[in-house]
Tab-separated table of C-alpha atoms in Angstrom:
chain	number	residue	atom	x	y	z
A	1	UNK	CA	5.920	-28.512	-34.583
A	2	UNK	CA	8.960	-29.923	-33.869
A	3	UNK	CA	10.806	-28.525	-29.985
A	4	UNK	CA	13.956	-28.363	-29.271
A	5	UNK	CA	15.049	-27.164	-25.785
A	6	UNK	CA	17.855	-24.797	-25.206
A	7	UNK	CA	18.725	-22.917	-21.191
A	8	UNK	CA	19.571	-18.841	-22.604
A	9	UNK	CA	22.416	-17.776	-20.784
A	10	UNK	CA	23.066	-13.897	-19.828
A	11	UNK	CA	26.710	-12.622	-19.651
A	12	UNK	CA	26.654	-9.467	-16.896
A	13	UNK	CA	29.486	-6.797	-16.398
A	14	UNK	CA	30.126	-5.787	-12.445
A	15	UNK	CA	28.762	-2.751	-12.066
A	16	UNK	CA	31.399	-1.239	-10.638
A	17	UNK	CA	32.887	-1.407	-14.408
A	18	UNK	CA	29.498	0.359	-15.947
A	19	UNK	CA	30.456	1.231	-19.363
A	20	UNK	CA	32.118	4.577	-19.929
A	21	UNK	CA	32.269	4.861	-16.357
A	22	UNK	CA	29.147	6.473	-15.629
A	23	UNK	CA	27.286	4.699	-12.835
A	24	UNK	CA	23.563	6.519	-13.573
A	25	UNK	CA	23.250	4.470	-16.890
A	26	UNK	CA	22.966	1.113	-17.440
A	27	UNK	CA	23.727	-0.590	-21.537
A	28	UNK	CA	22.219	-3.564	-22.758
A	29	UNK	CA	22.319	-5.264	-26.192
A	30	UNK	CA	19.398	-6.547	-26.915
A	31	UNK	CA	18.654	-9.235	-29.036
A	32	UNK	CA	17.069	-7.589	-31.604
A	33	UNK	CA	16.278	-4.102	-32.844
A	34	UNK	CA	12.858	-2.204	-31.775
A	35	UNK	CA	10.835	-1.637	-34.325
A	36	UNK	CA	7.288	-2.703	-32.936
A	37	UNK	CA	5.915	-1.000	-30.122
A	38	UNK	CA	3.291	-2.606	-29.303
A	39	UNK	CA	3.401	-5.279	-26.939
A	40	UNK	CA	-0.155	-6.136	-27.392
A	41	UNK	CA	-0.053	-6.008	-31.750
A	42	UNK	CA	2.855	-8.798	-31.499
A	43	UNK	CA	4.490	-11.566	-29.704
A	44	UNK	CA	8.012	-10.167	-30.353
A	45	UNK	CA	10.236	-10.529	-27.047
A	46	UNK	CA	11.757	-7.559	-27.602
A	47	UNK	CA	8.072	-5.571	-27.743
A	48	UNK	CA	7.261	-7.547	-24.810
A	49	UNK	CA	10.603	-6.285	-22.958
A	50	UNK	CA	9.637	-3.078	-23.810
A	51	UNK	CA	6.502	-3.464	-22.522
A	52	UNK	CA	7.767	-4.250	-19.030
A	53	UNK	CA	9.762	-1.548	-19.196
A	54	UNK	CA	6.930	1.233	-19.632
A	55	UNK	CA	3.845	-0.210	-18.495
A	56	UNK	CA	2.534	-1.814	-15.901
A	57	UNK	CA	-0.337	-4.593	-14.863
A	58	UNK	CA	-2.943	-5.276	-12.734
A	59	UNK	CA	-1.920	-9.349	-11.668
A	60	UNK	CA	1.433	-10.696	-12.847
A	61	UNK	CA	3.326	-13.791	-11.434
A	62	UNK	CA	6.044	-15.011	-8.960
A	63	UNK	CA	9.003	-17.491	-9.372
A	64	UNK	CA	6.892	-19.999	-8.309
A	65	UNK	CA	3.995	-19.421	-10.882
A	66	UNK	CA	1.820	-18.264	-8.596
A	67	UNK	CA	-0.854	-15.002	-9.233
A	68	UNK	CA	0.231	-12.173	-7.101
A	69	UNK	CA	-1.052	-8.464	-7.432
A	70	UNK	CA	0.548	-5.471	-8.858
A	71	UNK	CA	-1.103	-2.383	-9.567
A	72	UNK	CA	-4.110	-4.261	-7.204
A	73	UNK	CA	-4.402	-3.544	-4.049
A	74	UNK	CA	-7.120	-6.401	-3.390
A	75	UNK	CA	-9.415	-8.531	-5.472
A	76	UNK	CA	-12.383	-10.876	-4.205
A	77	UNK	CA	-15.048	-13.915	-5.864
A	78	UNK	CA	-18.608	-14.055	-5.223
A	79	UNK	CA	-19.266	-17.394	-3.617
A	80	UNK	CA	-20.282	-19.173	-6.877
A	81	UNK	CA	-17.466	-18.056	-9.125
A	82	UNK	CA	-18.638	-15.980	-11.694
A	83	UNK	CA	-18.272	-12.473	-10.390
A	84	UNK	CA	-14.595	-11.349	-9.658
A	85	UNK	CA	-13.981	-7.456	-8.778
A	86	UNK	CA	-10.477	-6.139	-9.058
A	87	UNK	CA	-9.453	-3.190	-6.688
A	88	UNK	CA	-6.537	-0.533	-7.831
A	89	UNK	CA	-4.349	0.605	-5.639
A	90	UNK	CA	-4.345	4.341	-4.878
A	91	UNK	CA	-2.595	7.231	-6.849
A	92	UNK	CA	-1.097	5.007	-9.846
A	93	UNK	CA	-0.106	7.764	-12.854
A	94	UNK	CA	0.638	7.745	-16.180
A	95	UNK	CA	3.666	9.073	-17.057
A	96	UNK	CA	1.941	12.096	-18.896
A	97	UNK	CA	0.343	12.317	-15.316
A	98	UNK	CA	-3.204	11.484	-16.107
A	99	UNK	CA	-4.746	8.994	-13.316
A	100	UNK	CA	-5.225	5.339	-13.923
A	101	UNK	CA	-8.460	4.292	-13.499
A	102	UNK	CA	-10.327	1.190	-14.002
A	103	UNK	CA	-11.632	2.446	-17.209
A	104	UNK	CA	-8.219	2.152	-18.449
A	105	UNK	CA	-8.451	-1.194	-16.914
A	106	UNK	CA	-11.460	-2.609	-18.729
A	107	UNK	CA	-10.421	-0.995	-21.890
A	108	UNK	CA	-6.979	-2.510	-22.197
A	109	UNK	CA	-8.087	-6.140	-21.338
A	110	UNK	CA	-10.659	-6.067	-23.964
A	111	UNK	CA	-7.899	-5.223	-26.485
A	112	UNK	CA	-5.549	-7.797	-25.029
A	113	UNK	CA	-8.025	-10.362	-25.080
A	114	UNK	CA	-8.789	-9.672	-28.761
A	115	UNK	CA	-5.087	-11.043	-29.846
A	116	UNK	CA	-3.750	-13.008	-27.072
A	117	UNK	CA	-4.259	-16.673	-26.710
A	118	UNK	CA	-5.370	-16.407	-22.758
A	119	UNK	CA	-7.729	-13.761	-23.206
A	120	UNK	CA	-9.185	-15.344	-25.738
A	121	UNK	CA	-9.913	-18.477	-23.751
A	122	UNK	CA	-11.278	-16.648	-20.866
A	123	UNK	CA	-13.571	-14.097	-22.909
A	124	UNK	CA	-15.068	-16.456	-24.185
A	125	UNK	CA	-16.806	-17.163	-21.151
A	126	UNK	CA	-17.073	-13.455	-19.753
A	127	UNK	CA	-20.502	-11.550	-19.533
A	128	UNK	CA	-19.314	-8.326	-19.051
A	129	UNK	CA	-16.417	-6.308	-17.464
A	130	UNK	CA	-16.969	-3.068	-16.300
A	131	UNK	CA	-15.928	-0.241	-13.842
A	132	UNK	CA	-17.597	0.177	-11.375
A	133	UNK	CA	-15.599	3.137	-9.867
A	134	UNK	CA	-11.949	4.934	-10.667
A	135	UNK	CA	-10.572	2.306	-8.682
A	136	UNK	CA	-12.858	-0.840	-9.561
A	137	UNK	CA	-13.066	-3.394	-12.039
A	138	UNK	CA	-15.854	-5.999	-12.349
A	139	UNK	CA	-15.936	-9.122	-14.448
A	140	UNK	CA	-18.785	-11.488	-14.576
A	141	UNK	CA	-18.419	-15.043	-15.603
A	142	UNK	CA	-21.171	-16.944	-18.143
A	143	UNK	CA	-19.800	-19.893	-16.436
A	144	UNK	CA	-17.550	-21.100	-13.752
A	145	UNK	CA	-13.765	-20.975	-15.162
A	146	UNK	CA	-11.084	-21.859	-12.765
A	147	UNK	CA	-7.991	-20.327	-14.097
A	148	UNK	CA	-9.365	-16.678	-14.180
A	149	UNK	CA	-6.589	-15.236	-12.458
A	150	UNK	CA	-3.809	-17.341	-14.394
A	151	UNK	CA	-5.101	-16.018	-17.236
A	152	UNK	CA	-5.277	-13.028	-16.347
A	153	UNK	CA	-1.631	-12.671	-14.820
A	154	UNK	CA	0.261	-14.410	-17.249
A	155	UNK	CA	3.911	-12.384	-18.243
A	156	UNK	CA	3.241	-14.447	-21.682
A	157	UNK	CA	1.773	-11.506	-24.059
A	158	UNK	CA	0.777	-9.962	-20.513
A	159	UNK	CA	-2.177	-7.591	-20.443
A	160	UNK	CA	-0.400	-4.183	-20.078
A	161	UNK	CA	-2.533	-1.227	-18.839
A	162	UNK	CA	-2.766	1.224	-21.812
A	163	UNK	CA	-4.512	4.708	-21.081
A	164	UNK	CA	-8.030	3.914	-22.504
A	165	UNK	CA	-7.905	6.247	-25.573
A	166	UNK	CA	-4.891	4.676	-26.464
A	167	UNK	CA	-6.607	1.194	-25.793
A	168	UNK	CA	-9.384	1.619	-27.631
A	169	UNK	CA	-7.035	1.385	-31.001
A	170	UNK	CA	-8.192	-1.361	-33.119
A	171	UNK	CA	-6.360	-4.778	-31.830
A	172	UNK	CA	-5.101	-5.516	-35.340
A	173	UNK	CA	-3.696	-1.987	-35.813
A	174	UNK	CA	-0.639	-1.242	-33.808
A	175	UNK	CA	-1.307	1.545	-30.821
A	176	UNK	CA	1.283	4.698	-31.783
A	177	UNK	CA	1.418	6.356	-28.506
A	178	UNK	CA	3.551	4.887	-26.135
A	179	UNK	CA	2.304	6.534	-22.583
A	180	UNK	CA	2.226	3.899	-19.831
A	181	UNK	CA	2.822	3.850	-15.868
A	182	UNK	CA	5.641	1.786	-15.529
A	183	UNK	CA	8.912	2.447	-13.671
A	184	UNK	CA	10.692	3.648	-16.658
A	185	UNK	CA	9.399	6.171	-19.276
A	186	UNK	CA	9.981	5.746	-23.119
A	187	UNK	CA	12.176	8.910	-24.650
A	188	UNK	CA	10.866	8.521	-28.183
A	189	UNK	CA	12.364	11.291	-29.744
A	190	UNK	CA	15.736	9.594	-28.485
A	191	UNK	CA	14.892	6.354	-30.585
A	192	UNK	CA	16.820	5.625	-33.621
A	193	UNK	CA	16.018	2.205	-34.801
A	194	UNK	CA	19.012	0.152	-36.111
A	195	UNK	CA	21.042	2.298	-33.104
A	196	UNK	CA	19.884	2.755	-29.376
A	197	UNK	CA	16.323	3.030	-26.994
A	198	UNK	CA	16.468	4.950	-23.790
A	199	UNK	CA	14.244	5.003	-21.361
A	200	UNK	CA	14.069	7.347	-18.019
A	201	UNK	CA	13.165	6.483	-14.507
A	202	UNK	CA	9.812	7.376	-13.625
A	203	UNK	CA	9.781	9.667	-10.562
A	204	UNK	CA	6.463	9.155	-9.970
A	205	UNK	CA	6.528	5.135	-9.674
A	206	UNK	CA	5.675	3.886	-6.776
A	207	UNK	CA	6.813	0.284	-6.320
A	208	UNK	CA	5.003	-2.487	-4.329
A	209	UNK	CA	6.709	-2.959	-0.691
A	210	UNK	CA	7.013	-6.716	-1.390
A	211	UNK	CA	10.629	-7.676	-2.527
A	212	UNK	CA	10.780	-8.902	-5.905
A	213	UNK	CA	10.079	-12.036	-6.769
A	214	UNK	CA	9.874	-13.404	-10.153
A	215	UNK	CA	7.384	-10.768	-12.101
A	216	UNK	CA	5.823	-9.668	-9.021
A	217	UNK	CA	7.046	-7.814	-6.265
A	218	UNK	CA	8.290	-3.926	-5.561
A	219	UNK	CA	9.873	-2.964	-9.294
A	220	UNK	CA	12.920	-0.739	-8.475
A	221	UNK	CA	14.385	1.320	-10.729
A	222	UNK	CA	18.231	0.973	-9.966
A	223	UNK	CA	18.949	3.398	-12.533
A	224	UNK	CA	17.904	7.008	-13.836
A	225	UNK	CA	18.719	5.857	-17.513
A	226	UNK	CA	18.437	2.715	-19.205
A	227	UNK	CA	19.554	2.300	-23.427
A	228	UNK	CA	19.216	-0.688	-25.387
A	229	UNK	CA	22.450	-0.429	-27.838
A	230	UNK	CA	21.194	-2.652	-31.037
A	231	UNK	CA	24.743	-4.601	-32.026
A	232	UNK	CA	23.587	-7.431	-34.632
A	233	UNK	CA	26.878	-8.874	-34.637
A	234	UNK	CA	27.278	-11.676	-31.271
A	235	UNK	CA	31.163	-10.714	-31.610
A	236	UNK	CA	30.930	-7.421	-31.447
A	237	UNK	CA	28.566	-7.501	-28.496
A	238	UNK	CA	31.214	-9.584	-26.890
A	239	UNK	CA	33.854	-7.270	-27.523
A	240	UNK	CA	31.869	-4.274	-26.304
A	241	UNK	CA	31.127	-6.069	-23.153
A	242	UNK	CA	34.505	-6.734	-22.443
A	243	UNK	CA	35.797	-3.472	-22.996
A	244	UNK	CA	33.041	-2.071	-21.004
A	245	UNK	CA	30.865	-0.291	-23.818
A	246	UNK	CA	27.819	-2.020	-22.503
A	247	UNK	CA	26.702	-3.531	-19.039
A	248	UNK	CA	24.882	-6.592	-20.353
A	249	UNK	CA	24.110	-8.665	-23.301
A	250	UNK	CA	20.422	-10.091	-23.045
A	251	UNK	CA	21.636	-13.192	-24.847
A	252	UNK	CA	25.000	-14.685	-25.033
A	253	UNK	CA	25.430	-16.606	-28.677
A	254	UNK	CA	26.210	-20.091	-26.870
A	255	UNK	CA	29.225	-20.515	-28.909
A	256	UNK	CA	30.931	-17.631	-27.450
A	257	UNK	CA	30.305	-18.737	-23.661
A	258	UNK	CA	34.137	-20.338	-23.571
A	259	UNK	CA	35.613	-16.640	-24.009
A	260	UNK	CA	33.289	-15.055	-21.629
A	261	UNK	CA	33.928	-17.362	-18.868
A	262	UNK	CA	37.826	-16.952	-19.646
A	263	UNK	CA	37.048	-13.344	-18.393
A	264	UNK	CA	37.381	-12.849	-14.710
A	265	UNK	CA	35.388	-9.426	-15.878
A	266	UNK	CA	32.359	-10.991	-16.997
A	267	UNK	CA	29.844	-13.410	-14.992
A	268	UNK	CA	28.060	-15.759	-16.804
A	269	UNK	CA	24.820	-17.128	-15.570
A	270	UNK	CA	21.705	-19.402	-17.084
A	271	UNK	CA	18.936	-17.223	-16.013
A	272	UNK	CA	15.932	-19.180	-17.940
A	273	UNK	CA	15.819	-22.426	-15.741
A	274	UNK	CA	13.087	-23.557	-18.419
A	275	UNK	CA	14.922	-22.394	-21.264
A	276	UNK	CA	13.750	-21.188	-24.726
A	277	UNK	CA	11.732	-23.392	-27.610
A	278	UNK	CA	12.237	-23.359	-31.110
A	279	UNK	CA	9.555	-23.065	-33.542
A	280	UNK	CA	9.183	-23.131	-37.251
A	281	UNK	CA	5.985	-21.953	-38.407
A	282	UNK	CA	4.515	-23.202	-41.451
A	283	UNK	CA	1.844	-20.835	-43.414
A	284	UNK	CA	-1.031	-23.093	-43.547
A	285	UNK	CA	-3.349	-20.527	-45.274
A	286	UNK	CA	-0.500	-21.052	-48.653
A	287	UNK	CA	0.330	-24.082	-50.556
A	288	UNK	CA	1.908	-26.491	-49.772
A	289	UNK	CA	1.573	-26.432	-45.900
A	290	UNK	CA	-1.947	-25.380	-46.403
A	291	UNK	CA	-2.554	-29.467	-46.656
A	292	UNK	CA	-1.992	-30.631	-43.340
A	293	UNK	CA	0.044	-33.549	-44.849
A	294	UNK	CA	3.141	-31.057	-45.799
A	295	UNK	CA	3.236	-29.932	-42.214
A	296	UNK	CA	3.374	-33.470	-41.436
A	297	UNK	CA	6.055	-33.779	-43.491
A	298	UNK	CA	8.125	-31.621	-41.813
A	299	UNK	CA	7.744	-32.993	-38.479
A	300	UNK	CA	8.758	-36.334	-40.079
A	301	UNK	CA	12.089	-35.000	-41.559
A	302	UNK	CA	13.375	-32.424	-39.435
A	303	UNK	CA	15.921	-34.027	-36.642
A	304	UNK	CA	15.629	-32.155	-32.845
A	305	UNK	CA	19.600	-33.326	-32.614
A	306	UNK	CA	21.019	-31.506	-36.076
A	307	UNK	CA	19.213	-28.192	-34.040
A	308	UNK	CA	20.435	-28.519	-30.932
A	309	UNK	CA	24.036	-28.950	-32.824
A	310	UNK	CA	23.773	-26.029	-34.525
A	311	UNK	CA	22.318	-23.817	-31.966
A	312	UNK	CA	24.149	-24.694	-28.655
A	313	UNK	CA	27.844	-26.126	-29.190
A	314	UNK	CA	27.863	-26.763	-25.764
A	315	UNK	CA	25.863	-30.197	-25.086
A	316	UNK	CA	24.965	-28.713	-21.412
A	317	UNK	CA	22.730	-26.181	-22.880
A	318	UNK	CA	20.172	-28.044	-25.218
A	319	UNK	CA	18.430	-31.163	-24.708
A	320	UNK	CA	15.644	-32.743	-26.850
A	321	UNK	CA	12.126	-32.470	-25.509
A	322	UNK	CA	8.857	-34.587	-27.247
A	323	UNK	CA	6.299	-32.334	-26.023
A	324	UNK	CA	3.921	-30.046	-27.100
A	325	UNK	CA	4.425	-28.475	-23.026
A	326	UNK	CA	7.634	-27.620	-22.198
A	327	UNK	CA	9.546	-30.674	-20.885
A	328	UNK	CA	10.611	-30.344	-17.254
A	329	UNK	CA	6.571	-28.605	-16.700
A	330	UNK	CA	3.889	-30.393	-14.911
A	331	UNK	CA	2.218	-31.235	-18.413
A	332	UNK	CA	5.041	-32.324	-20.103
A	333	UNK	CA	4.037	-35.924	-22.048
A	334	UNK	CA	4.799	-37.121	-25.181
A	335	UNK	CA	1.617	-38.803	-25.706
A	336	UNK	CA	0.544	-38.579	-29.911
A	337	UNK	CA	3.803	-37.127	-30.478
A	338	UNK	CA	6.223	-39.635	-30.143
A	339	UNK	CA	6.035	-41.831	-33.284
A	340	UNK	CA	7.097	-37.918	-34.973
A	341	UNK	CA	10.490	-38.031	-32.077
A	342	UNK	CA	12.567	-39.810	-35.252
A	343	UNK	CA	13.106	-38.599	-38.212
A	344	UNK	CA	11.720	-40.764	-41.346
A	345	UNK	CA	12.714	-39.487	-45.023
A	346	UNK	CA	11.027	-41.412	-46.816
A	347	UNK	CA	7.511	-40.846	-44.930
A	348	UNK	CA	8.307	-37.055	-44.852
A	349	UNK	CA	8.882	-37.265	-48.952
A	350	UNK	CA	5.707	-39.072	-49.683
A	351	UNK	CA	3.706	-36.822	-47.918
A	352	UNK	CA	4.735	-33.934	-49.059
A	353	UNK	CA	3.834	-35.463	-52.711
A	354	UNK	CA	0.674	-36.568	-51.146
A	355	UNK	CA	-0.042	-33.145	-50.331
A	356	UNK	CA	0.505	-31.884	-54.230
A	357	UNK	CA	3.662	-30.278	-53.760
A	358	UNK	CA	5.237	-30.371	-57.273
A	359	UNK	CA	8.329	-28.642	-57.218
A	360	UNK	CA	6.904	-24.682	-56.357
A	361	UNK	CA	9.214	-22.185	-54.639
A	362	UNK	CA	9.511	-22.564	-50.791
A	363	UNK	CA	10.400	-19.375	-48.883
A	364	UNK	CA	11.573	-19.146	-46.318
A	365	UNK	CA	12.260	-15.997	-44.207
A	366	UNK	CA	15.812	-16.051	-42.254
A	367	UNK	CA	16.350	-13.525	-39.631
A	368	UNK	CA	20.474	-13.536	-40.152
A	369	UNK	CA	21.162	-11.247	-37.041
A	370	UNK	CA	19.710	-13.816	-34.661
A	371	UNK	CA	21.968	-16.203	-34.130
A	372	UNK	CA	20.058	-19.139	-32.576
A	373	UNK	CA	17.000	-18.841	-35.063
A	374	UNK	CA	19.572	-18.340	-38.120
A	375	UNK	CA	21.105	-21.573	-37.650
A	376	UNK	CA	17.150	-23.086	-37.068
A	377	UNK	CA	16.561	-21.830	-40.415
A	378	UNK	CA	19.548	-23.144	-42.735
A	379	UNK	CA	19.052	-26.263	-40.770
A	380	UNK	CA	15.723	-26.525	-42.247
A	381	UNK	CA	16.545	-25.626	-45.664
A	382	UNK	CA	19.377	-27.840	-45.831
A	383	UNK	CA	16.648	-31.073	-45.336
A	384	UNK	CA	14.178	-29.444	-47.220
A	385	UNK	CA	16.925	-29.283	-50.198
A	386	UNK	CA	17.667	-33.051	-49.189
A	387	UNK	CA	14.516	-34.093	-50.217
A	388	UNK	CA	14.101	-32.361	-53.256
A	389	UNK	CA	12.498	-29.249	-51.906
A	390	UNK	CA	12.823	-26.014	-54.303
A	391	UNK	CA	13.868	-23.843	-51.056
A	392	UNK	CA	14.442	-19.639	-51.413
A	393	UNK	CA	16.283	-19.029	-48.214
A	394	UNK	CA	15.011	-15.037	-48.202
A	395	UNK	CA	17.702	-13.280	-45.567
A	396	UNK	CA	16.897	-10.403	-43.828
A	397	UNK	CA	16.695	-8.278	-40.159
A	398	UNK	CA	14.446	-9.888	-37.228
A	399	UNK	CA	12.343	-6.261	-37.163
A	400	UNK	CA	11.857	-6.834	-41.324
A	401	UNK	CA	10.206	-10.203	-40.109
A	402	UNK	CA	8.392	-9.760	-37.411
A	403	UNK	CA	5.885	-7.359	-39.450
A	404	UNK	CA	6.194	-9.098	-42.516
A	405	UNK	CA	5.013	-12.759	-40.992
A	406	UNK	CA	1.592	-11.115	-40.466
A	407	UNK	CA	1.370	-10.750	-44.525
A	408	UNK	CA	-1.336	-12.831	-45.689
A	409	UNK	CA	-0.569	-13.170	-49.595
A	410	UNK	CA	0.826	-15.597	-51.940
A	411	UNK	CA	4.254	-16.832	-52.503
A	412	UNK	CA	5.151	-15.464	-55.988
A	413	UNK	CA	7.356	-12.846	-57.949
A	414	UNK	CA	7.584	-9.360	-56.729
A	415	UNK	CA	5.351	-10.582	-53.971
A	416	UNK	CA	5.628	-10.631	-50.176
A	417	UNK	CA	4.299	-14.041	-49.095
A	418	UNK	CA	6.675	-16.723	-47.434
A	419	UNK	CA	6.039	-20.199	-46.309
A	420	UNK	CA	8.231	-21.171	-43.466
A	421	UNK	CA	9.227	-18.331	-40.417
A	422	UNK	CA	11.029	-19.464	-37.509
A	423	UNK	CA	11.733	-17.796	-33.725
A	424	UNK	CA	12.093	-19.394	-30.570
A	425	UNK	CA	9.718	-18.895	-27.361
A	426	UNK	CA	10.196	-18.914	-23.733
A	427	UNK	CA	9.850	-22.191	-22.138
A	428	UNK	CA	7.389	-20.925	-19.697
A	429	UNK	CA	5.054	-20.041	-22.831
A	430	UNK	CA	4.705	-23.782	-23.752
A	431	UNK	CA	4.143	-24.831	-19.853
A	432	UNK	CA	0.531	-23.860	-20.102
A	433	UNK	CA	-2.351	-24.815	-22.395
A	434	UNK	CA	-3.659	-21.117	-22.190
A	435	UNK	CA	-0.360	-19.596	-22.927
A	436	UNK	CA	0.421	-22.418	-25.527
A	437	UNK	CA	-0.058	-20.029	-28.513
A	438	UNK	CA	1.472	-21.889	-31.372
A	439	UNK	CA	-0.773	-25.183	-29.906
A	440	UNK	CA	-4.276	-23.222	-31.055
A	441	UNK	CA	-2.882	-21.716	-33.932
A	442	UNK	CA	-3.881	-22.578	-37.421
């Protein structure tokens, strides 16, 4: 894997200038169209986003990283570590107005920990989780594990309460109810993908007395409607933002920051201290990148500076980073990595032969209406083609790839397999070895 390090900047509207002059509802473009929904199933942002939306957790995290509760009230260790009970606070409600309970509780982290990278790592070392009450969850530990509640309160792929029917879906199927307890409510039958979401304020949600504070905190719903207005174009979000069609865009294409901050209108502001991470993905379970020596080669061709060139014009938003933890993170260290920080041709050509690559198709799967991970993607073909690489650059949506990366098969006519997806993750996902999906993936 090869990083490179780029601050997302969000471009807001005053709300005094709420588009179509209706103060009650609040636009946003998102970066991508909803298609999945759920946030457990994938690792989509925009499923995620939704997630936060409509559901709600148990433990979740402040600006400063730390574990703070949410939908607990309380939770307590026995004295040697391995028993941890989780406490609900009172009255919590599903938006069809069914209880939460702890059952709901237990079942949802099971499912979680079936997919996500942090579950994973800490269920391997639980001997049971159980309710104990409506309002009581109980996990026992095979073995000491110091992290439990890092895990367990992670916003990466966070473990969203589900009701438990709805949880008990098989992890590798997607869930198709969307019911959760969250301060907004999901209006499904006002979803039309490729055009808007909208979401209602819960009436019921009762909000933590804390003020917020990263993830954690009292959740306020400001407004009684919320729609995500997909606009795949970056111009034309621009445009609608100006002429006060929509409130905010979730991410400003960097190239367009000049205009926006021409426009006393508009406030520009680099939320994501830690930035996002670009990844390309290679399919090691096809030829040729199923030889570890092709994925080699592609961390010995591809150059961090021709990405952050393409993907953030202005030289204050990207920076290389030589890290497998995201630079500017307590673990950051380029220790084994850094005799990969330069790019070498000629190594990354006789590897790739090495590994028995002979001149077969390449595909690679470019998400055109995402600006940043577009220009990752030609980037990569373009030194692929340098080196004699037989690339098919296969366009298409970001909600056409995010199912179709899951797809197991070969590369071949009339057939869905690919070889090379790209995306780009938070940089708090790569500041942690149990959020540090791509790190265990194979």
């Amino acid at each position: 894997m090869r990083h490179a390090l780029a601050a997302a900047a969000i471009a807001l509207l005053p709300m005094a200038a709420s588009a179509q002059g209706d103060p009650n509802v609040l636009r946003m473009a998102p970066a991508g169209d909803l298609r999945v929904l759920d946030p457990t199933w994938t690792s989509a942002a925009i499923t995620l986003n939704f997630g936060q939306m409509i559901y709600d957790v148990v433990l979740t995290t402040d600006s400063q990283l730390r574990p703070q509760p949410q939908m607990a009230e309380s939770w307590r260790t026995s004295d040697d570590g391995l028993t941890w009970t989780f406490t609900l606070r009172p009255n919590l409600a599903f938006h069809d107005g069914t209880p939460v309970t702890a059952n709901d509780v237990v079942a949802s982290w099971k499912r979680w920990a079936a997919r996500v990278t942090a579950g994973q790592v800490l269920f391997a070392r639980v001997a049971s989780l159980t309710a104990t009450d409506p309002r009581t969850v109980e996990l026992k530990l095979k073995e000491p594990f110091g992290p439990v509640l890092e895990a367990l309160s992670s916003p990466v792929l966070a473990p969203f309460v589900m009701r438990a029917a709805d949880a008990a879906t098989d992890p590798f199927q997607q869930v198709r109810t969307t019911v959760g307890s969250g301060p907004f409510r999901f209006e499904a039958d006002q979803h039309r993908q490729g055009d808007r979401v909208v979401y209602s304020r819960n009436p019921a949600y009762v909000p933590r007395s804390e003020p917020a504070d990263g993830y954690a905190g009292g959740k306020i719903a400001h407004f009684p409607r919320v729609e995500w207005i997909y606009l795949p174009d970056a111009s034309t979000q621009a445009q609608a933002l100006i002429k006060g069609e929509i409130d905010v865009i979730e991410t400003l294409q960097s190239d367009l920051v000049p205009l926006m901050r021409r426009n006393r209108d508009v406030e520009v502001r680099v939320l994501n201290q830690l930035g996002t991470v670009g990844h390309i993905r290679p399919n090691s379970l096809q030829p040729p990148f199923s030889d570890p020596r092709a994925r080699q080669a592609l961390l010995a061709l591809l150059d961090q500076a021709e990405f952050i060139a393409a993907t953030t014009p202005d030289p204050s938003l990207g920076r290389e980073c030589h890290s497998l933890f995201t630079c500017g993170t307590p673990l950051e260290s380029s220790a084994g990595i850094a005799e990969w920080s330069r790019p070498d041709t000629e190594r990354a050509k006789r590897l790739l032969a090495e590994a028995g690559y002979r001149g077969e198709p390449v595909v690679l799967m470019d998400p055109a209406d995402q600006p940043s991970i577009h220009a990752i993607a030609l980037v990569t073909a373009d030194a692929l083609r340098r080196i004699g690489v037989n690339v098919q650059v296969e366009t298409m949506d970001w909600s056409t790839l995010v199912p179709r990366r899951n797809n197991k098969r070969p590369v071949g006519p009339g057939l869905p397999g690919w070889n090379l997806a790209f995306t780009t993750w938070g940089g708090f996902t790569f500041a942690s070895v149990l959020t540090n999906t791509p790190l265990v993936s194979t």
